[in-house]
Amino acid sequence: MENIETEQLYTEYKPLLFSLAYRMLGSVMDAEDIVQEVFLTLYKSGSDHIQNMKAYMCKIVTNRCLELLRSTSKQREVYVGTWLPEPLVTTASDETDPMQSYLQKESVSTAFLLLLQQLSYVERAVFLLREAMQYDYDEIADMVGKSSANCRQIFHRAKRSLSVKYVPDKLDHVDRGQTANLVEQFMYALTSGDAAQIMKFLSTDAVLFTDGGGKVKALAQPLHGHIRISHSVSSFLKKWPGSLTCRIAMVNGLPGIVVYMDEKTWSVISFKVLDGRIVNLYFVANPDKLTHIKTLDLSIVGYPEPHGP
């Protein structure tokens, strides 16, 4: 295969394949590795025998994801504390990248990725291939090695177990401008360490999820209620001996916060917002899940640099 052809295919299909792998795995690094592996395999084997390139590559990505999930299932079972997906952090400098344009149109929010974790590996694959990528059951059957009728049953079972009526491009449809403003104001409250200020941006039934992976201090279980959350976060920040800096970035396609402790990335926070209040907060502090986040020029993130509350 000519290098130029591989590059063209890479440009055209990488966003699609990464989106599929990331939503299957919840891992940025593993998704990137699988996509790179697919194109390396394609480069070595050639494409003359491939009739439907998109379906062929989606099949390989799906199978590699299923293999990885099965081989690492024991690690998830013994994971310390709450598991959250690796945050996908982007800045304004990424906006011209076709990948980012594609991901903006897809459901990759933390809330959605956690929703997918309710499904078995095969259910997750069938659901994404059918609902998000609009493949017919015969094509999905070939990709996952099941019959068409079986795939149809798996898909409907997956929808029922999700207990939501998922509609592509609607699950995460929010006013990003209003959400960004809310997140920015919450960021000021967070850096102030004032429990009362933090509380006023939370819904009364808000839930805080923290992922330390046993590597850093984190809550063993989700924390419920705006009063408990605000006082817990405030207490932690007041006890922290170093300096804290927060900046807004796009996290999983929605406004979020990157937190620095002593100038090192300490945590990435994403949110679920309803009716102008934060209902879910997701703190990822496991350092293994932050290694792919480079030092960002956060003066050029997707939203203007804050000038004060």
mmCIF file of C-alpha atoms in Angstrom:
data_model
loop_
_atom_site.group_PDB
_atom_site.id
_atom_site.type_symbol
_atom_site.label_atom_id
_atom_site.label_comp_id
_atom_site.label_asym_id
_atom_site.label_seq_id
_atom_site.Cartn_x
_atom_site.Cartn_y
_atom_site.Cartn_z
ATOM 1 C CA MET A 1 0.000 0.000 0.000
ATOM 2 C CA GLU A 2 1.278 3.437 -0.866
ATOM 3 C CA ASN A 3 2.065 5.733 2.055
ATOM 4 C CA ILE A 4 -0.133 8.436 0.545
ATOM 5 C CA GLU A 5 -3.131 6.079 0.527
ATOM 6 C CA THR A 6 -2.564 5.102 4.146
ATOM 7 C CA GLU A 7 -2.376 8.768 5.156
ATOM 8 C CA GLN A 8 -5.630 9.526 3.358
ATOM 9 C CA LEU A 9 -7.390 6.628 5.063
ATOM 10 C CA TYR A 10 -5.934 7.704 8.404
ATOM 11 C CA THR A 11 -7.247 11.243 8.005
ATOM 12 C CA GLU A 12 -10.670 10.018 6.913
ATOM 13 C CA TYR A 13 -11.287 7.218 9.388
ATOM 14 C CA LYS A 14 -9.219 7.938 12.510
ATOM 15 C CA PRO A 15 -11.934 10.102 14.193
ATOM 16 C CA LEU A 16 -14.557 7.407 13.656
ATOM 17 C CA LEU A 17 -12.319 4.580 14.845
ATOM 18 C CA PHE A 18 -11.020 6.474 17.876
ATOM 19 C CA SER A 19 -14.566 7.419 18.878
ATOM 20 C CA LEU A 20 -15.622 3.769 18.710
ATOM 21 C CA ALA A 21 -12.591 2.497 20.620
ATOM 22 C CA TYR A 22 -12.726 5.222 23.280
ATOM 23 C CA ARG A 23 -16.390 4.632 23.995
ATOM 24 C CA MET A 24 -15.796 0.891 24.154
ATOM 25 C CA LEU A 25 -12.803 1.161 26.492
ATOM 26 C CA GLY A 26 -13.052 4.467 28.346
ATOM 27 C CA SER A 27 -9.299 4.821 27.832
ATOM 28 C CA VAL A 28 -7.674 7.463 25.641
ATOM 29 C CA MET A 29 -4.300 5.734 25.503
ATOM 30 C CA ASP A 30 -5.670 2.263 24.758
ATOM 31 C CA ALA A 31 -7.985 3.661 22.081
ATOM 32 C CA GLU A 32 -5.090 5.462 20.409
ATOM 33 C CA ASP A 33 -2.948 2.314 20.537
ATOM 34 C CA ILE A 34 -5.659 0.195 18.927
ATOM 35 C CA VAL A 35 -6.286 2.705 16.139
ATOM 36 C CA GLN A 36 -2.554 2.922 15.403
ATOM 37 C CA GLU A 37 -2.359 -0.865 15.363
ATOM 38 C CA VAL A 38 -5.238 -1.101 12.878
ATOM 39 C CA PHE A 39 -3.566 1.232 10.424
ATOM 40 C CA LEU A 40 -0.219 -0.517 10.832
ATOM 41 C CA THR A 41 -1.904 -3.825 10.040
ATOM 42 C CA LEU A 42 -3.609 -2.270 7.041
ATOM 43 C CA TYR A 43 -0.318 -0.840 5.809
ATOM 44 C CA LYS A 44 1.393 -4.226 6.013
ATOM 45 C CA SER A 45 -1.403 -6.313 4.485
ATOM 46 C CA GLY A 46 -2.648 -3.932 1.785
ATOM 47 C CA SER A 47 -6.222 -3.009 0.952
ATOM 48 C CA ASP A 48 -6.833 -4.550 -2.462
ATOM 49 C CA HIS A 49 -8.922 -7.337 -0.948
ATOM 50 C CA ILE A 50 -11.138 -4.980 1.100
ATOM 51 C CA GLN A 51 -14.526 -4.106 -0.379
ATOM 52 C CA ASN A 52 -15.900 -1.960 2.440
ATOM 53 C CA MET A 53 -13.025 -0.150 4.155
ATOM 54 C CA LYS A 54 -15.116 1.503 6.881
ATOM 55 C CA ALA A 55 -16.828 -1.734 7.936
ATOM 56 C CA TYR A 56 -13.533 -3.635 7.738
ATOM 57 C CA MET A 57 -11.711 -1.251 10.053
ATOM 58 C CA CYS A 58 -14.643 -0.983 12.466
ATOM 59 C CA LYS A 59 -14.678 -4.767 12.677
ATOM 60 C CA ILE A 60 -10.975 -4.912 13.541
ATOM 61 C CA VAL A 61 -11.291 -2.121 16.131
ATOM 62 C CA THR A 62 -14.335 -3.770 17.711
ATOM 63 C CA ASN A 63 -12.612 -7.141 17.966
ATOM 64 C CA ARG A 64 -9.403 -5.643 19.380
ATOM 65 C CA CYS A 65 -11.447 -3.749 21.968
ATOM 66 C CA LEU A 66 -13.343 -6.895 22.980
ATOM 67 C CA GLU A 67 -10.061 -8.813 23.289
ATOM 68 C CA LEU A 68 -8.532 -6.092 25.461
ATOM 69 C CA LEU A 69 -11.611 -5.784 27.679
ATOM 70 C CA ARG A 70 -11.681 -9.529 28.286
ATOM 71 C CA SER A 71 -7.966 -9.747 29.003
ATOM 72 C CA THR A 72 -8.092 -6.874 31.511
ATOM 73 C CA SER A 73 -11.413 -7.719 33.183
ATOM 74 C CA LYS A 74 -9.640 -8.944 36.337
ATOM 75 C CA GLN A 75 -7.929 -5.558 36.716
ATOM 76 C CA ARG A 76 -11.303 -3.811 36.704
ATOM 77 C CA GLU A 77 -12.662 -6.237 39.305
ATOM 78 C CA VAL A 78 -9.894 -5.357 41.775
ATOM 79 C CA TYR A 79 -9.791 -1.637 40.928
ATOM 80 C CA VAL A 80 -9.556 0.437 44.104
ATOM 81 C CA GLY A 81 -12.518 2.766 44.592
ATOM 82 C CA THR A 82 -14.705 4.254 41.865
ATOM 83 C CA TRP A 83 -13.636 3.691 38.248
ATOM 84 C CA LEU A 84 -14.022 6.664 35.891
ATOM 85 C CA PRO A 85 -12.967 6.861 32.232
ATOM 86 C CA GLU A 86 -9.745 8.585 31.249
ATOM 87 C CA PRO A 87 -10.634 12.230 30.568
ATOM 88 C CA LEU A 88 -10.378 13.419 26.984
ATOM 89 C CA VAL A 89 -9.062 16.975 27.302
ATOM 90 C CA THR A 90 -8.879 19.342 24.332
ATOM 91 C CA THR A 91 -7.989 22.998 23.856
ATOM 92 C CA ALA A 92 -8.720 25.677 21.291
ATOM 93 C CA SER A 93 -5.573 24.693 19.402
ATOM 94 C CA ASP A 94 -7.202 21.318 18.712
ATOM 95 C CA GLU A 95 -10.370 22.746 17.200
ATOM 96 C CA THR A 96 -9.015 22.638 13.624
ATOM 97 C CA ASP A 97 -8.237 18.935 14.043
ATOM 98 C CA PRO A 98 -10.895 16.844 12.226
ATOM 99 C CA MET A 99 -10.816 14.480 15.212
ATOM 100 C CA GLN A 100 -12.068 17.168 17.578
ATOM 101 C CA SER A 101 -14.761 18.282 15.140
ATOM 102 C CA TYR A 102 -15.993 14.697 14.954
ATOM 103 C CA LEU A 103 -15.926 14.134 18.701
ATOM 104 C CA GLN A 104 -17.904 17.324 19.296
ATOM 105 C CA LYS A 105 -20.754 15.696 17.375
ATOM 106 C CA GLU A 106 -20.573 12.401 19.231
ATOM 107 C CA SER A 107 -21.585 11.389 22.731
ATOM 108 C CA VAL A 108 -18.345 10.994 24.678
ATOM 109 C CA SER A 109 -19.355 12.701 27.918
ATOM 110 C CA THR A 110 -18.304 11.089 31.180
ATOM 111 C CA ALA A 111 -21.952 10.445 32.030
ATOM 112 C CA PHE A 112 -22.506 8.587 28.755
ATOM 113 C CA LEU A 113 -19.324 6.542 29.045
ATOM 114 C CA LEU A 114 -20.377 5.454 32.523
ATOM 115 C CA LEU A 115 -23.793 4.572 31.149
ATOM 116 C CA LEU A 116 -22.124 2.248 28.663
ATOM 117 C CA GLN A 117 -20.306 0.489 31.513
ATOM 118 C CA GLN A 118 -23.671 -0.967 32.532
ATOM 119 C CA LEU A 119 -23.540 -3.126 29.412
ATOM 120 C CA SER A 120 -21.600 -6.309 28.784
ATOM 121 C CA TYR A 121 -18.716 -5.980 26.326
ATOM 122 C CA VAL A 122 -20.671 -7.444 23.405
ATOM 123 C CA GLU A 123 -23.792 -5.443 24.276
ATOM 124 C CA ARG A 124 -21.686 -2.291 24.290
ATOM 125 C CA ALA A 125 -20.244 -3.094 20.868
ATOM 126 C CA VAL A 126 -23.609 -3.971 19.315
ATOM 127 C CA PHE A 127 -25.268 -0.904 20.835
ATOM 128 C CA LEU A 128 -22.611 1.507 19.542
ATOM 129 C CA LEU A 129 -22.413 -0.058 16.102
ATOM 130 C CA ARG A 130 -26.190 0.019 15.708
ATOM 131 C CA GLU A 131 -27.333 3.155 17.537
ATOM 132 C CA ALA A 132 -24.373 5.468 17.084
ATOM 133 C CA MET A 133 -22.949 4.247 13.776
ATOM 134 C CA GLN A 134 -26.146 3.081 12.101
ATOM 135 C CA TYR A 135 -24.884 -0.295 10.859
ATOM 136 C CA ASP A 136 -27.510 -2.865 9.936
ATOM 137 C CA TYR A 137 -27.722 -6.113 11.858
ATOM 138 C CA ASP A 138 -26.108 -8.196 9.111
ATOM 139 C CA GLU A 139 -23.025 -5.949 9.165
ATOM 140 C CA ILE A 140 -22.878 -5.988 12.978
ATOM 141 C CA ALA A 141 -23.242 -9.766 12.978
ATOM 142 C CA ASP A 142 -20.144 -10.057 10.806
ATOM 143 C CA MET A 143 -18.202 -7.684 13.067
ATOM 144 C CA VAL A 144 -18.952 -9.392 16.388
ATOM 145 C CA GLY A 145 -19.328 -12.990 15.210
ATOM 146 C CA LYS A 146 -23.003 -13.389 16.099
ATOM 147 C CA SER A 147 -26.095 -14.050 14.024
ATOM 148 C CA SER A 148 -28.148 -11.130 12.758
ATOM 149 C CA ALA A 149 -31.134 -12.215 14.855
ATOM 150 C CA ASN A 150 -28.946 -12.523 17.931
ATOM 151 C CA CYS A 151 -27.529 -9.029 17.370
ATOM 152 C CA ARG A 152 -31.042 -7.644 17.151
ATOM 153 C CA GLN A 153 -31.907 -9.236 20.503
ATOM 154 C CA ILE A 154 -28.647 -8.010 22.064
ATOM 155 C CA PHE A 155 -29.319 -4.452 20.901
ATOM 156 C CA HIS A 156 -32.832 -4.321 22.354
ATOM 157 C CA ARG A 157 -31.627 -5.900 25.594
ATOM 158 C CA ALA A 158 -28.879 -3.276 25.793
ATOM 159 C CA LYS A 159 -31.364 -0.435 25.374
ATOM 160 C CA ARG A 160 -33.578 -1.836 28.091
ATOM 161 C CA SER A 161 -30.685 -2.274 30.542
ATOM 162 C CA LEU A 162 -29.565 1.304 29.972
ATOM 163 C CA SER A 163 -33.007 2.416 31.156
ATOM 164 C CA VAL A 164 -32.828 5.498 28.969
ATOM 165 C CA LYS A 165 -34.132 6.354 25.559
ATOM 166 C CA TYR A 166 -30.856 7.213 23.907
ATOM 167 C CA VAL A 167 -31.043 9.335 20.759
ATOM 168 C CA PRO A 168 -27.775 10.047 18.893
ATOM 169 C CA ASP A 169 -26.568 13.642 19.261
ATOM 170 C CA LYS A 170 -29.309 14.372 21.806
ATOM 171 C CA LEU A 171 -28.036 12.768 25.014
ATOM 172 C CA ASP A 172 -25.327 15.379 25.470
ATOM 173 C CA HIS A 173 -27.114 18.276 23.756
ATOM 174 C CA VAL A 174 -26.601 21.199 26.089
ATOM 175 C CA ASP A 175 -26.030 24.909 25.783
ATOM 176 C CA ARG A 176 -22.252 24.837 25.984
ATOM 177 C CA GLY A 177 -22.053 28.602 26.458
ATOM 178 C CA GLN A 178 -24.293 28.547 29.531
ATOM 179 C CA THR A 179 -22.548 25.446 30.851
ATOM 180 C CA ALA A 180 -19.153 27.091 30.387
ATOM 181 C CA ASN A 181 -20.305 30.094 32.397
ATOM 182 C CA LEU A 182 -21.591 27.831 35.195
ATOM 183 C CA VAL A 183 -18.341 25.841 35.219
ATOM 184 C CA GLU A 184 -16.279 29.028 35.276
ATOM 185 C CA GLN A 185 -18.182 30.370 38.297
ATOM 186 C CA PHE A 186 -17.872 26.993 40.013
ATOM 187 C CA MET A 187 -14.129 27.138 39.343
ATOM 188 C CA TYR A 188 -13.857 30.417 41.277
ATOM 189 C CA ALA A 189 -15.840 28.902 44.139
ATOM 190 C CA LEU A 190 -13.558 25.874 44.100
ATOM 191 C CA THR A 191 -10.369 27.919 44.296
ATOM 192 C CA SER A 192 -11.845 30.015 47.121
ATOM 193 C CA GLY A 193 -12.321 26.882 49.210
ATOM 194 C CA ASP A 194 -15.585 28.330 50.547
ATOM 195 C CA ALA A 195 -18.166 25.575 51.140
ATOM 196 C CA ALA A 196 -21.114 27.974 50.847
ATOM 197 C CA GLN A 197 -19.872 29.258 47.491
ATOM 198 C CA ILE A 198 -19.314 25.728 46.178
ATOM 199 C CA MET A 199 -22.745 24.592 47.359
ATOM 200 C CA LYS A 200 -24.759 27.200 45.481
ATOM 201 C CA PHE A 201 -23.804 25.708 42.106
ATOM 202 C CA LEU A 202 -24.859 22.164 43.041
ATOM 203 C CA SER A 203 -28.275 20.575 42.868
ATOM 204 C CA THR A 204 -29.516 19.338 46.237
ATOM 205 C CA ASP A 205 -29.180 15.705 45.119
ATOM 206 C CA ALA A 206 -25.768 16.158 43.464
ATOM 207 C CA VAL A 207 -23.342 13.213 43.450
ATOM 208 C CA LEU A 208 -19.542 13.403 43.599
ATOM 209 C CA PHE A 209 -17.495 10.604 42.019
ATOM 210 C CA THR A 210 -13.733 10.489 42.610
ATOM 211 C CA ASP A 211 -11.222 8.159 40.970
ATOM 212 C CA GLY A 212 -7.837 7.837 42.654
ATOM 213 C CA GLY A 213 -7.201 4.251 41.589
ATOM 214 C CA GLY A 214 -5.527 3.544 44.914
ATOM 215 C CA LYS A 215 -2.667 5.826 43.834
ATOM 216 C CA VAL A 216 -3.890 9.024 45.502
ATOM 217 C CA LYS A 217 -6.427 9.785 48.208
ATOM 218 C CA ALA A 218 -10.010 9.578 46.959
ATOM 219 C CA LEU A 219 -13.478 8.681 48.209
ATOM 220 C CA ALA A 220 -14.124 4.955 48.386
ATOM 221 C CA GLN A 221 -17.764 5.485 47.345
ATOM 222 C CA PRO A 222 -19.722 8.264 45.607
ATOM 223 C CA LEU A 223 -20.726 11.097 47.912
ATOM 224 C CA HIS A 224 -24.364 12.256 47.800
ATOM 225 C CA GLY A 225 -25.924 15.636 48.616
ATOM 226 C CA HIS A 226 -24.812 19.210 47.983
ATOM 227 C CA ILE A 227 -24.078 19.924 51.656
ATOM 228 C CA ARG A 228 -21.827 16.902 52.154
ATOM 229 C CA ILE A 229 -20.074 17.449 48.846
ATOM 230 C CA SER A 230 -19.359 21.146 49.375
ATOM 231 C CA HIS A 231 -18.004 20.615 52.896
ATOM 232 C CA SER A 232 -15.929 17.597 51.857
ATOM 233 C CA VAL A 233 -14.330 19.440 48.920
ATOM 234 C CA SER A 234 -13.773 22.594 50.981
ATOM 235 C CA SER A 235 -12.184 20.636 53.812
ATOM 236 C CA PHE A 236 -9.846 18.802 51.455
ATOM 237 C CA LEU A 237 -8.700 21.978 49.708
ATOM 238 C CA LYS A 238 -8.010 23.762 52.994
ATOM 239 C CA LYS A 239 -5.842 20.881 54.188
ATOM 240 C CA TRP A 240 -3.815 20.706 50.956
ATOM 241 C CA PRO A 241 -0.348 22.160 51.674
ATOM 242 C CA GLY A 242 0.539 23.205 48.122
ATOM 243 C CA SER A 243 -0.771 25.767 45.670
ATOM 244 C CA LEU A 244 -3.838 25.103 43.549
ATOM 245 C CA THR A 245 -4.569 26.448 40.064
ATOM 246 C CA CYS A 246 -7.656 25.713 37.960
ATOM 247 C CA ARG A 247 -8.289 26.335 34.279
ATOM 248 C CA ILE A 248 -11.254 25.664 32.005
ATOM 249 C CA ALA A 249 -10.839 23.186 29.154
ATOM 250 C CA MET A 250 -13.094 20.983 27.073
ATOM 251 C CA VAL A 251 -13.368 17.642 28.853
ATOM 252 C CA ASN A 252 -15.103 14.845 26.960
ATOM 253 C CA GLY A 253 -16.712 17.359 24.625
ATOM 254 C CA LEU A 254 -18.139 19.568 27.375
ATOM 255 C CA PRO A 255 -16.764 22.390 29.561
ATOM 256 C CA GLY A 256 -14.672 21.049 32.435
ATOM 257 C CA ILE A 257 -11.764 21.957 34.676
ATOM 258 C CA VAL A 258 -8.111 20.942 34.801
ATOM 259 C CA VAL A 259 -6.715 21.255 38.328
ATOM 260 C CA TYR A 260 -3.024 21.802 39.008
ATOM 261 C CA MET A 261 -1.377 21.221 42.364
ATOM 262 C CA ASP A 262 2.087 22.768 42.616
ATOM 263 C CA GLU A 263 2.066 23.267 38.834
ATOM 264 C CA LYS A 264 1.465 19.576 38.106
ATOM 265 C CA THR A 265 -1.772 18.137 36.721
ATOM 266 C CA TRP A 266 -3.539 16.783 39.773
ATOM 267 C CA SER A 267 -7.095 16.197 38.603
ATOM 268 C CA VAL A 268 -9.517 16.669 35.738
ATOM 269 C CA ILE A 269 -13.120 17.475 36.590
ATOM 270 C CA SER A 270 -16.077 16.922 34.305
ATOM 271 C CA PHE A 271 -19.733 17.576 35.006
ATOM 272 C CA LYS A 272 -23.282 16.627 34.267
ATOM 273 C CA VAL A 273 -25.467 19.735 34.297
ATOM 274 C CA LEU A 274 -29.273 19.907 34.382
ATOM 275 C CA ASP A 275 -31.481 22.988 34.736
ATOM 276 C CA GLY A 276 -28.572 25.281 35.485
ATOM 277 C CA ARG A 277 -27.175 23.203 38.338
ATOM 278 C CA ILE A 278 -24.414 20.615 38.594
ATOM 279 C CA VAL A 279 -25.931 17.203 39.294
ATOM 280 C CA ASN A 280 -22.817 15.042 38.908
ATOM 281 C CA LEU A 281 -19.151 15.872 39.464
ATOM 282 C CA TYR A 282 -16.460 13.499 38.213
ATOM 283 C CA PHE A 283 -12.959 13.976 39.680
ATOM 284 C CA VAL A 284 -10.266 11.882 37.975
ATOM 285 C CA ALA A 285 -7.096 12.033 40.069
ATOM 286 C CA ASN A 286 -5.545 8.642 39.287
ATOM 287 C CA PRO A 287 -2.150 9.736 37.896
ATOM 288 C CA ASP A 288 -2.108 6.793 35.466
ATOM 289 C CA LYS A 289 -5.166 8.295 33.776
ATOM 290 C CA LEU A 290 -3.599 11.749 33.460
ATOM 291 C CA THR A 291 -0.266 10.882 31.834
ATOM 292 C CA HIS A 292 -1.628 11.536 28.328
ATOM 293 C CA ILE A 293 -2.591 15.090 29.285
ATOM 294 C CA LYS A 294 0.305 17.283 28.266
ATOM 295 C CA THR A 295 1.023 20.629 29.870
ATOM 296 C CA LEU A 296 -1.628 22.791 28.239
ATOM 297 C CA ASP A 297 -1.391 26.377 27.139
ATOM 298 C CA LEU A 298 -4.605 27.077 28.975
ATOM 299 C CA SER A 299 -4.669 30.725 27.915
ATOM 300 C CA ILE A 300 -6.031 29.428 24.599
ATOM 301 C CA VAL A 301 -8.619 26.907 25.781
ATOM 302 C CA GLY A 302 -11.997 26.809 24.103
ATOM 303 C CA TYR A 303 -13.442 29.467 26.370
ATOM 304 C CA PRO A 304 -12.040 32.905 27.260
ATOM 305 C CA GLU A 305 -9.515 33.188 30.046
ATOM 306 C CA PRO A 306 -11.423 34.145 33.210
ATOM 307 C CA HIS A 307 -11.044 37.736 34.354
ATOM 308 C CA GLY A 308 -12.613 37.353 37.782
ATOM 309 C CA PRO A 309 -15.911 36.347 39.367
#
